[in-house]
């Protein structure tokens, strides 16, 4: 029995056959596998840099009875050859929360035109947003969310060149005000201010309830690594530290790997130097 399926179009489907978000919903509903599905993955909906996924979201809402049993949804699963992450036009999810009451996991890729609205959901356990730059407006929506059963929150912060218009205070406000009593996995990743982000996270009370801390894919240096070394031993509840893709030295990595937790410090990078200036880049921006 098939319980998971991906739906996607090529650019040729879009250009030559007129397929888009509206036709995708129709095809999903007419798929004989659909009634058995628990997970739906939405890939490229034709030309995602020109047309957003709003017709797909609207179609789910309009057919909420058929989609109400879906437990996992990924909207925007496409690689850079299909559409650069910073080009993906997203949509407004504000009506999705009520339409999909049994949704447990939601993953969104892309942040252009992304709106989450008034987030209220009793069953959502995992929220992941993968993007090149997460707008402060979206972070504020998450900050006010009512998700009593959320266990995992993973946010790609990205670059101010591609949508992130906040700073470390934006992250501090999120952590100070969000109310997710069952959160166990916190990921504030892919940031170009990863040392500052690490400091904010490590000083927050949320550390006391986590089993996984994810500070990966950003510009973490020995400065952030030193804060981790100092702080992590204070939290016996922490089981895993993910800092893969970083700019730390071999010596710092060795020290981190000696911590009493599982540590992923793979994928070390070297800064770029140009015209006397040093540049560090997050893993995913454009």
C-alpha positions as protocol buffer text, in pm:
chain_id: "A"
residue {
  index: 1
  type: UNK
  ca { x: 0 y: 0 z: 0 }
}
residue {
  index: 2
  type: UNK
  ca { x: 138 y: 339 z: -102 }
}
residue {
  index: 3
  type: UNK
  ca { x: 120 y: 596 z: 179 }
}
residue {
  index: 4
  type: UNK
  ca { x: 361 y: 860 z: 41 }
}
residue {
  index: 5
  type: UNK
  ca { x: 378 y: 1023 z: -299 }
}
residue {
  index: 6
  type: UNK
  ca { x: 541 y: 1318 z: -473 }
}
residue {
  index: 7
  type: UNK
  ca { x: 366 y: 1530 z: -732 }
}
residue {
  index: 8
  type: UNK
  ca { x: 573 y: 1754 z: -959 }
}
residue {
  index: 9
  type: UNK
  ca { x: 577 y: 1914 z: -1302 }
}
residue {
  index: 10
  type: UNK
  ca { x: 861 y: 1997 z: -1536 }
}
residue {
  index: 11
  type: UNK
  ca { x: 893 y: 2332 z: -1707 }
}
residue {
  index: 12
  type: UNK
  ca { x: 786 y: 2156 z: -2027 }
}
residue {
  index: 13
  type: UNK
  ca { x: 466 y: 2040 z: -1856 }
}
residue {
  index: 14
  type: UNK
  ca { x: 399 y: 2402 z: -1768 }
}
residue {
  index: 15
  type: UNK
  ca { x: 499 y: 2558 z: -2098 }
}
residue {
  index: 16
  type: UNK
  ca { x: 365 y: 2303 z: -2346 }
}
residue {
  index: 17
  type: UNK
  ca { x: 68 y: 2148 z: -2162 }
}
residue {
  index: 18
  type: UNK
  ca { x: -42 y: 2437 z: -1942 }
}
residue {
  index: 19
  type: UNK
  ca { x: -1 y: 2243 z: -1620 }
}
residue {
  index: 20
  type: UNK
  ca { x: 17 y: 2449 z: -1300 }
}
residue {
  index: 21
  type: UNK
  ca { x: -98 y: 2454 z: -941 }
}
residue {
  index: 22
  type: UNK
  ca { x: -465 y: 2424 z: -1028 }
}
residue {
  index: 23
  type: UNK
  ca { x: -418 y: 2121 z: -1249 }
}
residue {
  index: 24
  type: UNK
  ca { x: -192 y: 1962 z: -988 }
}
residue {
  index: 25
  type: UNK
  ca { x: -471 y: 1961 z: -728 }
}
residue {
  index: 26
  type: UNK
  ca { x: -707 y: 1807 z: -981 }
}
residue {
  index: 27
  type: UNK
  ca { x: -454 y: 1536 z: -1063 }
}
residue {
  index: 28
  type: UNK
  ca { x: -391 y: 1461 z: -696 }
}
residue {
  index: 29
  type: UNK
  ca { x: -763 y: 1419 z: -629 }
}
residue {
  index: 30
  type: UNK
  ca { x: -805 y: 1191 z: -929 }
}
residue {
  index: 31
  type: UNK
  ca { x: -502 y: 976 z: -843 }
}
residue {
  index: 32
  type: UNK
  ca { x: -624 y: 627 z: -741 }
}
residue {
  index: 33
  type: UNK
  ca { x: -347 y: 617 z: -477 }
}
residue {
  index: 34
  type: UNK
  ca { x: -464 y: 938 z: -313 }
}
residue {
  index: 35
  type: UNK
  ca { x: -719 y: 790 z: -67 }
}
residue {
  index: 36
  type: UNK
  ca { x: -444 y: 581 z: 96 }
}
residue {
  index: 37
  type: UNK
  ca { x: -184 y: 857 z: 121 }
}
residue {
  index: 38
  type: UNK
  ca { x: -62 y: 992 z: 454 }
}
residue {
  index: 39
  type: UNK
  ca { x: 222 y: 1204 z: 313 }
}
residue {
  index: 40
  type: UNK
  ca { x: 213 y: 1434 z: 12 }
}
residue {
  index: 41
  type: UNK
  ca { x: 522 y: 1597 z: -134 }
}
residue {
  index: 42
  type: UNK
  ca { x: 464 y: 1887 z: -371 }
}
residue {
  index: 43
  type: UNK
  ca { x: 757 y: 1943 z: -603 }
}
residue {
  index: 44
  type: UNK
  ca { x: 784 y: 2199 z: -879 }
}
residue {
  index: 45
  type: UNK
  ca { x: 440 y: 2318 z: -990 }
}
residue {
  index: 46
  type: UNK
  ca { x: 556 y: 2431 z: -1332 }
}
residue {
  index: 47
  type: UNK
  ca { x: 743 y: 2758 z: -1310 }
}
residue {
  index: 48
  type: UNK
  ca { x: 775 y: 2829 z: -941 }
}
residue {
  index: 49
  type: UNK
  ca { x: 971 y: 3149 z: -995 }
}
residue {
  index: 50
  type: UNK
  ca { x: 675 y: 3305 z: -1173 }
}
residue {
  index: 51
  type: UNK
  ca { x: 367 y: 3137 z: -1025 }
}
residue {
  index: 52
  type: UNK
  ca { x: 324 y: 3070 z: -656 }
}
residue {
  index: 53
  type: UNK
  ca { x: 173 y: 2766 z: -489 }
}
residue {
  index: 54
  type: UNK
  ca { x: -141 y: 2952 z: -376 }
}
residue {
  index: 55
  type: UNK
  ca { x: -368 y: 2755 z: -614 }
}
residue {
  index: 56
  type: UNK
  ca { x: -244 y: 2435 z: -450 }
}
residue {
  index: 57
  type: UNK
  ca { x: -306 y: 2566 z: -100 }
}
residue {
  index: 58
  type: UNK
  ca { x: -648 y: 2696 z: -201 }
}
residue {
  index: 59
  type: UNK
  ca { x: -728 y: 2361 z: -363 }
}
residue {
  index: 60
  type: UNK
  ca { x: -643 y: 2176 z: -43 }
}
residue {
  index: 61
  type: UNK
  ca { x: -867 y: 2408 z: 158 }
}
residue {
  index: 62
  type: UNK
  ca { x: -1153 y: 2383 z: -91 }
}
residue {
  index: 63
  type: UNK
  ca { x: -1128 y: 2004 z: -80 }
}
residue {
  index: 64
  type: UNK
  ca { x: -1057 y: 1981 z: 290 }
}
residue {
  index: 65
  type: UNK
  ca { x: -1263 y: 1668 z: 344 }
}
residue {
  index: 66
  type: UNK
  ca { x: -1046 y: 1471 z: 102 }
}
residue {
  index: 67
  type: UNK
  ca { x: -721 y: 1619 z: 238 }
}
residue {
  index: 68
  type: UNK
  ca { x: -811 y: 1609 z: 606 }
}
residue {
  index: 69
  type: UNK
  ca { x: -643 y: 1273 z: 662 }
}
residue {
  index: 70
  type: UNK
  ca { x: -301 y: 1383 z: 535 }
}
residue {
  index: 71
  type: UNK
  ca { x: -45 y: 1374 z: 816 }
}
residue {
  index: 72
  type: UNK
  ca { x: 267 y: 1504 z: 640 }
}
residue {
  index: 73
  type: UNK
  ca { x: 293 y: 1779 z: 379 }
}
residue {
  index: 74
  type: UNK
  ca { x: 602 y: 1917 z: 201 }
}
residue {
  index: 75
  type: UNK
  ca { x: 543 y: 2212 z: -29 }
}
residue {
  index: 76
  type: UNK
  ca { x: 831 y: 2314 z: -255 }
}
residue {
  index: 77
  type: UNK
  ca { x: 1053 y: 2008 z: -279 }
}
residue {
  index: 78
  type: UNK
  ca { x: 1265 y: 2109 z: -579 }
}
residue {
  index: 79
  type: UNK
  ca { x: 1635 y: 2143 z: -653 }
}
residue {
  index: 80
  type: UNK
  ca { x: 1819 y: 2443 z: -792 }
}
residue {
  index: 81
  type: UNK
  ca { x: 1793 y: 2315 z: -1148 }
}
residue {
  index: 82
  type: UNK
  ca { x: 1416 y: 2338 z: -1121 }
}
residue {
  index: 83
  type: UNK
  ca { x: 1415 y: 2664 z: -928 }
}
residue {
  index: 84
  type: UNK
  ca { x: 1663 y: 2842 z: -702 }
}
residue {
  index: 85
  type: UNK
  ca { x: 1533 y: 2839 z: -346 }
}
residue {
  index: 86
  type: UNK
  ca { x: 1529 y: 3221 z: -330 }
}
residue {
  index: 87
  type: UNK
  ca { x: 1312 y: 3231 z: -643 }
}
residue {
  index: 88
  type: UNK
  ca { x: 1040 y: 2993 z: -521 }
}
residue {
  index: 89
  type: UNK
  ca { x: 717 y: 3187 z: -480 }
}
residue {
  index: 90
  type: UNK
  ca { x: 529 y: 3049 z: -183 }
}
residue {
  index: 91
  type: UNK
  ca { x: 180 y: 3137 z: -59 }
}
residue {
  index: 92
  type: UNK
  ca { x: -56 y: 3207 z: 229 }
}
residue {
  index: 93
  type: UNK
  ca { x: -103 y: 2914 z: 468 }
}
residue {
  index: 94
  type: UNK
  ca { x: -347 y: 3086 z: 703 }
}
residue {
  index: 95
  type: UNK
  ca { x: -646 y: 2868 z: 604 }
}
residue {
  index: 96
  type: UNK
  ca { x: -447 y: 2545 z: 597 }
}
residue {
  index: 97
  type: UNK
  ca { x: -434 y: 2498 z: 974 }
}
residue {
  index: 98
  type: UNK
  ca { x: -807 y: 2442 z: 1007 }
}
residue {
  index: 99
  type: UNK
  ca { x: -838 y: 2248 z: 681 }
}
residue {
  index: 100
  type: UNK
  ca { x: -582 y: 1982 z: 779 }
}
residue {
  index: 101
  type: UNK
  ca { x: -659 y: 1894 z: 1143 }
}
residue {
  index: 102
  type: UNK
  ca { x: -451 y: 1575 z: 1147 }
}
residue {
  index: 103
  type: UNK
  ca { x: -138 y: 1727 z: 999 }
}
residue {
  index: 104
  type: UNK
  ca { x: 168 y: 1628 z: 1203 }
}
residue {
  index: 105
  type: UNK
  ca { x: 454 y: 1752 z: 986 }
}
residue {
  index: 106
  type: UNK
  ca { x: 474 y: 2056 z: 759 }
}
residue {
  index: 107
  type: UNK
  ca { x: 782 y: 2141 z: 555 }
}
residue {
  index: 108
  type: UNK
  ca { x: 796 y: 2453 z: 340 }
}
residue {
  index: 109
  type: UNK
  ca { x: 1075 y: 2535 z: 95 }
}
residue {
  index: 110
  type: UNK
  ca { x: 1106 y: 2895 z: -19 }
}
residue {
  index: 111
  type: UNK
  ca { x: 1006 y: 3216 z: 155 }
}
residue {
  index: 112
  type: UNK
  ca { x: 910 y: 3466 z: -115 }
}
residue {
  index: 113
  type: UNK
  ca { x: 550 y: 3579 z: -51 }
}
residue {
  index: 114
  type: UNK
  ca { x: 527 y: 3334 z: 240 }
}
residue {
  index: 115
  type: UNK
  ca { x: 259 y: 3401 z: 501 }
}
residue {
  index: 116
  type: UNK
  ca { x: 165 y: 3160 z: 779 }
}
residue {
  index: 117
  type: UNK
  ca { x: -115 y: 3366 z: 930 }
}
residue {
  index: 118
  type: UNK
  ca { x: -265 y: 3297 z: 1269 }
}
residue {
  index: 119
  type: UNK
  ca { x: -109 y: 2959 z: 1346 }
}
residue {
  index: 120
  type: UNK
  ca { x: -336 y: 2738 z: 1555 }
}
residue {
  index: 121
  type: UNK
  ca { x: -305 y: 2360 z: 1540 }
}
residue {
  index: 122
  type: UNK
  ca { x: -341 y: 2095 z: 1810 }
}
residue {
  index: 123
  type: UNK
  ca { x: -163 y: 1809 z: 1634 }
}
residue {
  index: 124
  type: UNK
  ca { x: 133 y: 1958 z: 1447 }
}
residue {
  index: 125
  type: UNK
  ca { x: 457 y: 1804 z: 1573 }
}
residue {
  index: 126
  type: UNK
  ca { x: 712 y: 1934 z: 1323 }
}
residue {
  index: 127
  type: UNK
  ca { x: 751 y: 2264 z: 1137 }
}
residue {
  index: 128
  type: UNK
  ca { x: 1044 y: 2315 z: 899 }
}
residue {
  index: 129
  type: UNK
  ca { x: 1107 y: 2613 z: 673 }
}
residue {
  index: 130
  type: UNK
  ca { x: 1396 y: 2580 z: 426 }
}
residue {
  index: 131
  type: UNK
  ca { x: 1486 y: 2903 z: 252 }
}
residue {
  index: 132
  type: UNK
  ca { x: 1761 y: 3146 z: 157 }
}
residue {
  index: 133
  type: UNK
  ca { x: 1626 y: 3421 z: 379 }
}
residue {
  index: 134
  type: UNK
  ca { x: 1339 y: 3405 z: 629 }
}
residue {
  index: 135
  type: UNK
  ca { x: 1146 y: 3733 z: 667 }
}
residue {
  index: 136
  type: UNK
  ca { x: 1101 y: 3871 z: 1016 }
}
residue {
  index: 137
  type: UNK
  ca { x: 724 y: 3881 z: 954 }
}
residue {
  index: 138
  type: UNK
  ca { x: 716 y: 3501 z: 927 }
}
residue {
  index: 139
  type: UNK
  ca { x: 931 y: 3460 z: 1238 }
}
residue {
  index: 140
  type: UNK
  ca { x: 685 y: 3682 z: 1426 }
}
residue {
  index: 141
  type: UNK
  ca { x: 396 y: 3462 z: 1312 }
}
residue {
  index: 142
  type: UNK
  ca { x: 576 y: 3158 z: 1452 }
}
residue {
  index: 143
  type: UNK
  ca { x: 651 y: 3349 z: 1771 }
}
residue {
  index: 144
  type: UNK
  ca { x: 274 y: 3391 z: 1829 }
}
residue {
  index: 145
  type: UNK
  ca { x: 177 y: 3040 z: 1721 }
}
residue {
  index: 146
  type: UNK
  ca { x: -30 y: 2805 z: 1934 }
}
residue {
  index: 147
  type: UNK
  ca { x: 120 y: 2462 z: 1873 }
}
residue {
  index: 148
  type: UNK
  ca { x: 89 y: 2266 z: 2198 }
}
residue {
  index: 149
  type: UNK
  ca { x: 228 y: 1944 z: 2053 }
}
residue {
  index: 150
  type: UNK
  ca { x: 514 y: 2085 z: 1846 }
}
residue {
  index: 151
  type: UNK
  ca { x: 826 y: 1875 z: 1900 }
}
residue {
  index: 152
  type: UNK
  ca { x: 1052 y: 2000 z: 1620 }
}
residue {
  index: 153
  type: UNK
  ca { x: 1111 y: 2352 z: 1490 }
}
residue {
  index: 154
  type: UNK
  ca { x: 1374 y: 2399 z: 1219 }
}
residue {
  index: 155
  type: UNK
  ca { x: 1415 y: 2741 z: 1059 }
}
residue {
  index: 156
  type: UNK
  ca { x: 1667 y: 2835 z: 792 }
}
residue {
  index: 157
  type: UNK
  ca { x: 1747 y: 3200 z: 863 }
}
residue {
  index: 158
  type: UNK
  ca { x: 1954 y: 3271 z: 553 }
}
residue {
  index: 159
  type: UNK
  ca { x: 2089 y: 3600 z: 426 }
}
residue {
  index: 160
  type: UNK
  ca { x: 1966 y: 3958 z: 418 }
}
residue {
  index: 161
  type: UNK
  ca { x: 2032 y: 3946 z: 44 }
}
residue {
  index: 162
  type: UNK
  ca { x: 1755 y: 3689 z: 5 }
}
residue {
  index: 163
  type: UNK
  ca { x: 1485 y: 3783 z: 252 }
}
residue {
  index: 164
  type: UNK
  ca { x: 1610 y: 3783 z: 611 }
}
residue {
  index: 165
  type: UNK
  ca { x: 1544 y: 4133 z: 743 }
}
residue {
  index: 166
  type: UNK
  ca { x: 1598 y: 4074 z: 1114 }
}
residue {
  index: 167
  type: UNK
  ca { x: 1894 y: 4025 z: 1347 }
}
residue {
  index: 168
  type: UNK
  ca { x: 1986 y: 3831 z: 1659 }
}
residue {
  index: 169
  type: UNK
  ca { x: 1721 y: 4026 z: 1854 }
}
residue {
  index: 170
  type: UNK
  ca { x: 1460 y: 3879 z: 1621 }
}
residue {
  index: 171
  type: UNK
  ca { x: 1571 y: 3531 z: 1725 }
}
residue {
  index: 172
  type: UNK
  ca { x: 1580 y: 3630 z: 2092 }
}
residue {
  index: 173
  type: UNK
  ca { x: 1224 y: 3758 z: 2074 }
}
residue {
  index: 174
  type: UNK
  ca { x: 1112 y: 3435 z: 1908 }
}
residue {
  index: 175
  type: UNK
  ca { x: 1269 y: 3220 z: 2178 }
}
residue {
  index: 176
  type: UNK
  ca { x: 1153 y: 3442 z: 2463 }
}
residue {
  index: 177
  type: UNK
  ca { x: 788 y: 3453 z: 2356 }
}
residue {
  index: 178
  type: UNK
  ca { x: 711 y: 3128 z: 2174 }
}
residue {
  index: 179
  type: UNK
  ca { x: 516 y: 2875 z: 2378 }
}
residue {
  index: 180
  type: UNK
  ca { x: 590 y: 2520 z: 2265 }
}
residue {
  index: 181
  type: UNK
  ca { x: 590 y: 2311 z: 2583 }
}
residue {
  index: 182
  type: UNK
  ca { x: 676 y: 1986 z: 2404 }
}
residue {
  index: 183
  type: UNK
  ca { x: 957 y: 2117 z: 2185 }
}
residue {
  index: 184
  type: UNK
  ca { x: 1256 y: 1880 z: 2184 }
}
residue {
  index: 185
  type: UNK
  ca { x: 1436 y: 1972 z: 1863 }
}
residue {
  index: 186
  type: UNK
  ca { x: 1530 y: 2332 z: 1793 }
}
residue {
  index: 187
  type: UNK
  ca { x: 1709 y: 2428 z: 1475 }
}
residue {
  index: 188
  type: UNK
  ca { x: 1808 y: 2787 z: 1404 }
}
residue {
  index: 189
  type: UNK
  ca { x: 2022 y: 2714 z: 1104 }
}
residue {
  index: 190
  type: UNK
  ca { x: 2176 y: 2849 z: 784 }
}
residue {
  index: 191
  type: UNK
  ca { x: 2245 y: 3193 z: 926 }
}
residue {
  index: 192
  type: UNK
  ca { x: 2511 y: 3442 z: 824 }
}
residue {
  index: 193
  type: UNK
  ca { x: 2516 y: 3562 z: 1186 }
}
residue {
  index: 194
  type: UNK
  ca { x: 2545 y: 3212 z: 1332 }
}
residue {
  index: 195
  type: UNK
  ca { x: 2777 y: 3308 z: 1618 }
}
residue {
  index: 196
  type: UNK
  ca { x: 2527 y: 3568 z: 1740 }
}
residue {
  index: 197
  type: UNK
  ca { x: 2242 y: 3325 z: 1692 }
}
residue {
  index: 198
  type: UNK
  ca { x: 2429 y: 3060 z: 1890 }
}
residue {
  index: 199
  type: UNK
  ca { x: 2479 y: 3301 z: 2180 }
}
residue {
  index: 200
  type: UNK
  ca { x: 2110 y: 3390 z: 2188 }
}
residue {
  index: 201
  type: UNK
  ca { x: 1999 y: 3027 z: 2179 }
}
residue {
  index: 202
  type: UNK
  ca { x: 2251 y: 2903 z: 2433 }
}
residue {
  index: 203
  type: UNK
  ca { x: 2147 y: 3169 z: 2686 }
}
residue {
  index: 204
  type: UNK
  ca { x: 1775 y: 3095 z: 2650 }
}
residue {
  index: 205
  type: UNK
  ca { x: 1563 y: 2889 z: 2887 }
}
residue {
  index: 206
  type: UNK
  ca { x: 1455 y: 2668 z: 2596 }
}
residue {
  index: 207
  type: UNK
  ca { x: 1786 y: 2482 z: 2634 }
}
residue {
  index: 208
  type: UNK
  ca { x: 1646 y: 2306 z: 2938 }
}
residue {
  index: 209
  type: UNK
  ca { x: 1388 y: 2110 z: 2737 }
}
residue {
  index: 210
  type: UNK
  ca { x: 1581 y: 2014 z: 2422 }
}
residue {
  index: 211
  type: UNK
  ca { x: 1727 y: 1681 z: 2325 }
}
residue {
  index: 212
  type: UNK
  ca { x: 1860 y: 1815 z: 1991 }
}
residue {
  index: 213
  type: UNK
  ca { x: 2018 y: 2152 z: 1918 }
}
residue {
  index: 214
  type: UNK
  ca { x: 2073 y: 2230 z: 1550 }
}
residue {
  index: 215
  type: UNK
  ca { x: 2299 y: 2525 z: 1469 }
}
residue {
  index: 216
  type: UNK
  ca { x: 2412 y: 2384 z: 1138 }
}
residue {
  index: 217
  type: UNK
  ca { x: 2463 y: 2520 z: 787 }
}
residue {
  index: 218
  type: UNK
  ca { x: 2571 y: 2869 z: 893 }
}
residue {
  index: 219
  type: UNK
  ca { x: 2880 y: 3074 z: 958 }
}
residue {
  index: 220
  type: UNK
  ca { x: 2962 y: 2930 z: 1301 }
}
residue {
  index: 221
  type: UNK
  ca { x: 3324 y: 3003 z: 1398 }
}
residue {
  index: 222
  type: UNK
  ca { x: 3540 y: 2927 z: 1701 }
}
residue {
  index: 223
  type: UNK
  ca { x: 3365 y: 3214 z: 1880 }
}
residue {
  index: 224
  type: UNK
  ca { x: 3036 y: 3028 z: 1868 }
}
residue {
  index: 225
  type: UNK
  ca { x: 3212 y: 2699 z: 1930 }
}
residue {
  index: 226
  type: UNK
  ca { x: 3357 y: 2831 z: 2255 }
}
residue {
  index: 227
  type: UNK
  ca { x: 3008 y: 2929 z: 2375 }
}
residue {
  index: 228
  type: UNK
  ca { x: 2884 y: 2580 z: 2294 }
}
residue {
  index: 229
  type: UNK
  ca { x: 3174 y: 2423 z: 2487 }
}
residue {
  index: 230
  type: UNK
  ca { x: 3091 y: 2636 z: 2789 }
}
residue {
  index: 231
  type: UNK
  ca { x: 2715 y: 2585 z: 2782 }
}
residue {
  index: 232
  type: UNK
  ca { x: 2630 y: 2234 z: 2664 }
}
residue {
  index: 233
  type: UNK
  ca { x: 2770 y: 2054 z: 2974 }
}
residue {
  index: 234
  type: UNK
  ca { x: 2517 y: 2246 z: 3184 }
}
residue {
  index: 235
  type: UNK
  ca { x: 2228 y: 2064 z: 3013 }
}
residue {
  index: 236
  type: UNK
  ca { x: 2224 y: 1687 z: 3070 }
}
residue {
  index: 237
  type: UNK
  ca { x: 1895 y: 1671 z: 2881 }
}
residue {
  index: 238
  type: UNK
  ca { x: 2076 y: 1751 z: 2554 }
}
residue {
  index: 239
  type: UNK
  ca { x: 2154 y: 1439 z: 2350 }
}
residue {
  index: 240
  type: UNK
  ca { x: 2259 y: 1570 z: 2009 }
}
residue {
  index: 241
  type: UNK
  ca { x: 2438 y: 1875 z: 1871 }
}
residue {
  index: 242
  type: UNK
  ca { x: 2431 y: 1939 z: 1497 }
}
residue {
  index: 243
  type: UNK
  ca { x: 2679 y: 2200 z: 1373 }
}
residue {
  index: 244
  type: UNK
  ca { x: 2765 y: 2050 z: 1035 }
}
residue {
  index: 245
  type: UNK
  ca { x: 2876 y: 2300 z: 771 }
}
residue {
  index: 246
  type: UNK
  ca { x: 3075 y: 2549 z: 976 }
}
residue {
  index: 247
  type: UNK
  ca { x: 3390 y: 2763 z: 982 }
}
residue {
  index: 248
  type: UNK
  ca { x: 3549 y: 2632 z: 1300 }
}
residue {
  index: 249
  type: UNK
  ca { x: 3908 y: 2516 z: 1332 }
}
residue {
  index: 250
  type: UNK
  ca { x: 4009 y: 2152 z: 1365 }
}
residue {
  index: 251
  type: UNK
  ca { x: 4106 y: 2213 z: 1726 }
}
residue {
  index: 252
  type: UNK
  ca { x: 3761 y: 2348 z: 1812 }
}
residue {
  index: 253
  type: UNK
  ca { x: 3590 y: 2061 z: 1634 }
}
residue {
  index: 254
  type: UNK
  ca { x: 3798 y: 1814 z: 1834 }
}
residue {
  index: 255
  type: UNK
  ca { x: 3692 y: 1981 z: 2159 }
}
residue {
  index: 256
  type: UNK
  ca { x: 3326 y: 1976 z: 2060 }
}
residue {
  index: 257
  type: UNK
  ca { x: 3344 y: 1609 z: 1971 }
}
residue {
  index: 258
  type: UNK
  ca { x: 3462 y: 1540 z: 2327 }
}
residue {
  index: 259
  type: UNK
  ca { x: 3138 y: 1676 z: 2470 }
}
residue {
  index: 260
  type: UNK
  ca { x: 2906 y: 1420 z: 2638 }
}
residue {
  index: 261
  type: UNK
  ca { x: 2657 y: 1440 z: 2349 }
}
residue {
  index: 262
  type: UNK
  ca { x: 2637 y: 1312 z: 1994 }
}
residue {
  index: 263
  type: UNK
  ca { x: 2805 y: 1576 z: 1777 }
}
residue {
  index: 264
  type: UNK
  ca { x: 2790 y: 1625 z: 1401 }
}
residue {
  index: 265
  type: UNK
  ca { x: 3065 y: 1874 z: 1314 }
}
residue {
  index: 266
  type: UNK
  ca { x: 3124 y: 1755 z: 959 }
}
residue {
  index: 267
  type: UNK
  ca { x: 3171 y: 1968 z: 648 }
}
residue {
  index: 268
  type: UNK
  ca { x: 3426 y: 2224 z: 766 }
}
residue {
  index: 269
  type: UNK
  ca { x: 3470 y: 2527 z: 541 }
}
residue {
  index: 270
  type: UNK
  ca { x: 3730 y: 2795 z: 486 }
}
residue {
  index: 271
  type: UNK
  ca { x: 3648 y: 3165 z: 456 }
}
residue {
  index: 272
  type: UNK
  ca { x: 3684 y: 3335 z: 120 }
}
residue {
  index: 273
  type: UNK
  ca { x: 3917 y: 3632 z: 91 }
}
residue {
  index: 274
  type: UNK
  ca { x: 3870 y: 3901 z: -170 }
}
residue {
  index: 275
  type: UNK
  ca { x: 4047 y: 4234 z: -193 }
}
residue {
  index: 276
  type: UNK
  ca { x: 4157 y: 4210 z: 169 }
}
residue {
  index: 277
  type: UNK
  ca { x: 3807 y: 4129 z: 300 }
}
residue {
  index: 278
  type: UNK
  ca { x: 3703 y: 3799 z: 460 }
}
residue {
  index: 279
  type: UNK
  ca { x: 3370 y: 3646 z: 357 }
}
residue {
  index: 280
  type: UNK
  ca { x: 3176 y: 3363 z: 521 }
}
residue {
  index: 281
  type: UNK
  ca { x: 2864 y: 3222 z: 358 }
}
residue {
  index: 282
  type: UNK
  ca { x: 2575 y: 3018 z: 488 }
}
residue {
  index: 283
  type: UNK
  ca { x: 2516 y: 2688 z: 309 }
}
residue {
  index: 284
  type: UNK
  ca { x: 2186 y: 2782 z: 143 }
}
residue {
  index: 285
  type: UNK
  ca { x: 2108 y: 3132 z: 28 }
}
residue {
  index: 286
  type: UNK
  ca { x: 2029 y: 3147 z: -343 }
}
